[in-house]
Short mmCIF file of C-alpha atoms in Angstrom, two decimals:
data_model
loop_
_atom_site.label_atom_id
_atom_site.label_comp_id
_atom_site.label_asym_id
_atom_site.label_seq_id
_atom_site.Cartn_x
_atom_site.Cartn_y
_atom_site.Cartn_z
CA MET A 1 -69.68 -87.08 89.47
CA LYS A 2 -69.15 -85.19 93.42
CA VAL A 3 -67.35 -86.77 95.88
CA ILE A 4 -69.87 -87.88 97.49
CA GLU A 5 -71.70 -88.63 95.03
CA GLN A 6 -69.68 -91.37 95.17
CA GLU A 7 -69.34 -92.32 98.92
CA ILE A 8 -73.19 -92.30 98.16
CA ALA A 9 -72.96 -94.13 95.61
CA ALA A 10 -70.30 -96.88 97.06
CA LEU A 11 -72.83 -96.78 100.29
CA LYS A 12 -76.29 -97.71 98.56
CA ASN A 13 -73.85 -100.74 96.91
CA THR A 14 -73.02 -102.02 100.09
CA ILE A 15 -76.24 -101.98 101.72
CA ASN A 16 -76.97 -103.69 98.70
CA GLU A 17 -74.85 -106.31 98.76
CA MET A 18 -76.07 -106.84 103.07
CA TRP A 19 -79.48 -107.29 102.21
CA ALA A 20 -78.99 -109.73 99.46
CA LEU A 21 -77.66 -111.76 102.23
CA VAL A 22 -79.49 -111.31 104.82
CA HIS A 23 -82.28 -112.59 102.58
CA GLN A 24 -80.62 -116.01 101.86
CA GLN A 25 -79.46 -116.39 105.32
CA ILE A 26 -82.91 -115.77 106.32
CA TYR A 27 -84.48 -118.24 103.46
CA ASN A 28 -82.07 -121.14 104.47
CA ALA A 29 -82.67 -120.72 108.10
CA GLY A 30 -85.95 -121.15 106.96
CA GLU A 31 -84.94 -124.73 105.16
CA ALA A 32 -82.94 -125.78 107.91
CA MET A 33 -86.08 -125.56 110.21
CA LEU A 34 -88.41 -126.53 107.63
CA THR A 35 -85.93 -130.00 106.55
CA GLY A 36 -84.32 -130.69 109.73
CA ASP A 37 -81.16 -129.90 107.46
CA LYS A 38 -78.28 -129.15 109.85
CA GLU A 39 -75.30 -129.06 107.78
CA LEU A 40 -77.54 -125.68 105.55
CA ALA A 41 -78.03 -124.45 109.55
CA TYR A 42 -74.85 -124.56 110.20
CA LYS A 43 -74.01 -122.77 107.31
CA VAL A 44 -75.60 -119.59 108.78
CA LEU A 45 -74.59 -119.66 111.69
CA SER A 46 -70.87 -119.56 109.88
CA ARG A 47 -71.83 -116.43 107.46
CA GLU A 48 -73.26 -114.76 110.76
CA ARG A 49 -70.19 -113.00 110.50
CA ARG A 50 -70.03 -111.48 107.51
CA VAL A 51 -73.48 -109.91 108.51
CA ASN A 52 -72.04 -107.97 111.63
CA ALA A 53 -68.31 -106.96 109.17
CA PHE A 54 -71.20 -105.12 107.06
CA GLU A 55 -73.07 -103.50 109.54
CA LEU A 56 -69.66 -102.76 110.89
CA LYS A 57 -68.58 -101.38 107.74
CA ILE A 58 -71.48 -99.84 107.01
CA ASP A 59 -71.81 -97.88 110.39
CA SER A 60 -68.34 -96.86 109.57
CA ASP A 61 -69.23 -95.48 106.10
CA CYS A 62 -72.34 -93.31 106.99
CA GLU A 63 -70.42 -91.73 110.32
CA ASP A 64 -67.92 -90.43 107.45
CA ILE A 65 -70.20 -89.60 104.73
CA ILE A 66 -71.64 -87.29 107.76
CA ALA A 67 -67.89 -85.60 108.97
CA LEU A 68 -66.18 -85.59 106.10
CA TYR A 69 -69.08 -84.30 103.55
CA ALA A 70 -72.07 -82.43 105.89
CA PRO A 71 -74.76 -83.88 103.30
CA VAL A 72 -77.98 -81.56 103.44
CA ALA A 73 -81.76 -82.64 101.89
CA ILE A 74 -82.00 -85.52 100.04
CA ASP A 75 -78.37 -86.53 100.65
CA LEU A 76 -78.59 -86.51 104.02
CA ARG A 77 -82.22 -88.38 104.97
CA PHE A 78 -80.55 -91.13 102.82
CA VAL A 79 -77.76 -91.27 105.27
CA LEU A 80 -79.89 -91.26 107.93
CA ALA A 81 -81.92 -93.58 106.92
CA MET A 82 -79.18 -96.28 105.95
CA TYR A 83 -77.74 -95.65 109.33
CA LYS A 84 -81.20 -97.07 110.79
CA ILE A 85 -81.70 -99.07 107.93
CA ASN A 86 -78.27 -100.97 108.58
CA THR A 87 -79.24 -101.91 112.29
CA ASN A 88 -82.58 -103.81 111.07
CA LEU A 89 -81.29 -105.84 108.95
CA GLU A 90 -78.51 -106.98 111.78
CA ARG A 91 -80.99 -108.01 113.72
CA LEU A 92 -82.49 -109.75 111.10
CA GLY A 93 -79.86 -111.20 110.28
CA ASP A 94 -79.21 -112.17 114.62
CA PHE A 95 -83.01 -114.20 113.84
CA ALA A 96 -81.74 -115.77 111.14
CA GLU A 97 -78.69 -117.48 112.87
CA SER A 98 -81.43 -117.58 116.21
CA ILE A 99 -83.94 -119.83 114.10
CA ALA A 100 -80.75 -121.76 112.64
CA ARG A 101 -79.62 -122.21 116.33
CA PHE A 102 -83.24 -123.90 116.09
CA SER A 103 -82.35 -126.09 114.49
CA VAL A 104 -79.03 -127.52 114.96
CA ASN A 105 -80.82 -128.48 118.20
CA LEU A 106 -83.29 -130.26 116.68
CA PRO A 107 -82.89 -134.30 117.42
CA GLU A 108 -80.63 -135.85 114.77
CA GLY A 109 -82.78 -137.43 112.11
CA GLU A 110 -86.07 -135.82 113.03
CA PRO A 111 -87.45 -132.64 110.85
CA ILE A 112 -89.94 -130.69 112.39
CA ASP A 113 -93.49 -132.13 112.36
CA PRO A 114 -94.90 -131.25 109.46
CA GLU A 115 -98.52 -131.47 111.07
CA LEU A 116 -97.41 -128.53 113.89
CA VAL A 117 -95.89 -126.76 110.26
CA LYS A 118 -99.45 -127.17 108.81
CA ILE A 119 -101.38 -125.91 112.14
CA ALA A 120 -99.16 -123.14 112.53
CA ARG A 121 -98.43 -121.79 109.26
CA VAL A 122 -94.76 -121.33 109.84
CA GLU A 123 -94.29 -121.32 105.61
CA GLU A 124 -96.64 -119.40 105.28
CA MET A 125 -94.83 -116.83 107.81
CA LEU A 126 -91.94 -117.40 106.28
CA HIS A 127 -93.40 -116.90 102.68
CA GLU A 128 -94.65 -113.35 103.69
CA LEU A 129 -90.88 -113.10 105.66
CA LEU A 130 -89.51 -113.32 102.55
CA GLY A 131 -91.48 -111.21 100.55
CA MET A 132 -91.60 -108.55 103.09
CA ILE A 133 -87.80 -108.33 102.94
CA SER A 134 -87.50 -108.73 98.92
CA LEU A 135 -90.30 -105.78 98.60
CA ALA A 136 -88.18 -103.41 101.04
CA GLN A 137 -84.68 -104.23 98.36
CA GLU A 138 -87.10 -103.46 95.45
CA ALA A 139 -88.37 -100.32 97.23
CA PHE A 140 -84.99 -99.36 97.63
CA GLU A 141 -83.25 -99.65 94.33
CA LYS A 142 -86.50 -98.34 92.88
CA GLU A 143 -86.34 -95.34 94.92
CA SER A 144 -90.84 -95.77 94.95
CA SER A 145 -92.09 -95.34 98.46
CA GLU A 146 -95.45 -96.92 97.01
CA ILE A 147 -93.78 -100.14 97.06
CA ALA A 148 -92.78 -99.31 100.31
CA SER A 149 -95.56 -98.55 102.00
CA ARG A 150 -97.48 -102.83 100.65
CA ILE A 151 -94.54 -104.27 103.60
CA PHE A 152 -97.13 -102.79 106.26
CA LEU A 153 -100.04 -104.98 104.56
CA LYS A 154 -97.93 -108.14 105.08
CA ASP A 155 -97.10 -107.35 108.08
CA ASN A 156 -100.90 -107.69 108.46
CA ILE A 157 -100.79 -110.98 107.98
CA ILE A 158 -97.90 -111.65 109.81
CA ASP A 159 -99.21 -110.19 113.33
CA GLU A 160 -102.34 -112.78 112.37
CA ILE A 161 -100.37 -115.52 111.83
CA ASN A 162 -98.89 -115.16 115.24
CA HIS A 163 -101.99 -114.09 116.95
CA ASP A 164 -103.37 -117.58 115.81
CA SER A 165 -100.46 -120.20 116.72
CA THR A 166 -100.59 -119.72 121.06
CA PRO A 167 -104.08 -121.72 120.82
CA LEU A 168 -103.14 -124.12 117.60
CA ILE A 169 -99.71 -125.29 119.02
CA ALA A 170 -101.03 -125.40 122.64
CA GLN A 171 -104.64 -128.04 121.36
CA TYR A 172 -101.07 -129.65 119.00
CA ILE A 173 -99.40 -130.35 122.60
CA GLU A 174 -102.11 -131.80 124.28
CA ALA A 175 -102.85 -133.85 121.25
CA HIS A 176 -99.26 -134.53 120.71
CA PRO A 177 -97.93 -135.24 124.55
CA GLY A 178 -94.30 -136.21 123.33
CA SER A 179 -93.43 -133.49 121.07
CA ALA A 180 -93.98 -130.77 124.02
CA LEU A 181 -91.27 -129.36 123.22
CA ALA A 182 -91.08 -128.98 119.52
CA GLY A 183 -94.18 -126.97 119.80
CA LEU A 184 -93.31 -124.51 122.52
CA TYR A 185 -89.38 -124.36 120.56
CA MET A 186 -92.46 -123.59 117.27
CA ALA A 187 -94.24 -120.98 119.49
CA GLY A 188 -90.55 -119.05 119.93
CA VAL A 189 -89.66 -119.32 116.60
CA ILE A 190 -93.14 -117.76 116.01
CA ARG A 191 -92.53 -114.74 117.73
CA LYS A 192 -88.79 -114.25 116.63
CA MET A 193 -90.53 -114.65 112.98
CA GLU A 194 -93.06 -111.71 114.45
CA ARG A 195 -90.38 -108.99 115.59
CA PHE A 196 -88.74 -109.89 111.57
CA GLY A 197 -91.99 -108.43 110.95
CA ASP A 198 -91.15 -105.09 112.34
CA HIS A 199 -87.95 -104.86 111.70
CA CYS A 200 -89.33 -105.09 108.19
CA THR A 201 -91.78 -102.57 108.91
CA ASN A 202 -89.10 -100.29 110.70
CA ILE A 203 -86.98 -100.73 107.27
CA ALA A 204 -90.06 -99.22 105.43
CA GLU A 205 -90.89 -96.20 107.28
CA GLU A 206 -86.83 -95.48 106.63
CA LEU A 207 -87.27 -95.51 102.78
CA ILE A 208 -90.31 -93.84 103.36
CA PHE A 209 -88.81 -91.15 104.96
CA TYR A 210 -85.80 -90.85 102.95
CA LEU A 211 -88.01 -90.93 99.89
CA ASP A 212 -90.67 -88.07 100.66
CA ALA A 213 -89.75 -86.93 103.92
CA LYS A 214 -92.31 -88.28 105.68
CA VAL A 215 -92.45 -89.65 109.55
CA MET A 216 -93.70 -92.81 109.42
CA LYS A 217 -92.98 -93.68 113.29
CA HIS A 218 -95.76 -94.03 115.81
CA ILE A 219 -98.43 -93.49 113.21
CA GLY A 220 -97.64 -95.50 109.97
CA LYS A 221 -98.77 -98.88 110.71
CA THR A 222 -102.04 -97.92 113.02
CA GLU A 223 -103.10 -96.05 109.63
CA GLU A 224 -102.00 -98.72 108.16
CA LYS A 225 -104.12 -101.37 110.37
#
């Protein structure tokens, strides 16, 4: 095996490790928010440093491969795509951290009202988001642009939930004025999760660029929608 092939294989392994960590961070943050589990929320906050450490390592590895081995064709596309995917994964880690902070700030022993969670379709949104990141990792591991393209369809569901949430939360606050702050916090979390979906579609675009040499930015999601 050529040295560059070894370096690319090592980079792929590191990206996979970061992917698994970010997925777990999102899952834990969602569970902490829905159950009021502050211990789990603090675990997410403490592991955020590992996400940041992965980002720095992957950035450095990508730069070293380009500087030392001058990759071309699919190898170059792979390294460029991993550089951008790394940034999006780190942003997803940031969103997990922000949701965990929301959970930490909830009053002790008072998880979010299940009625608010239900009407805002928060659990459904979390399920779809975790599905998006799993699909993206599956597309990466199987090198399948067809799997990556399914992420765009899931993003439509995320956008729909986000769009419908504002009037529903407003109605909830009107009916439960004592829970106005929780409603406003939830609206903020939903906006963050909508951005989470955008970062997943960014990852899908980069995978398609790497695999098919096709640039999807600005046109991919428009065509799907």
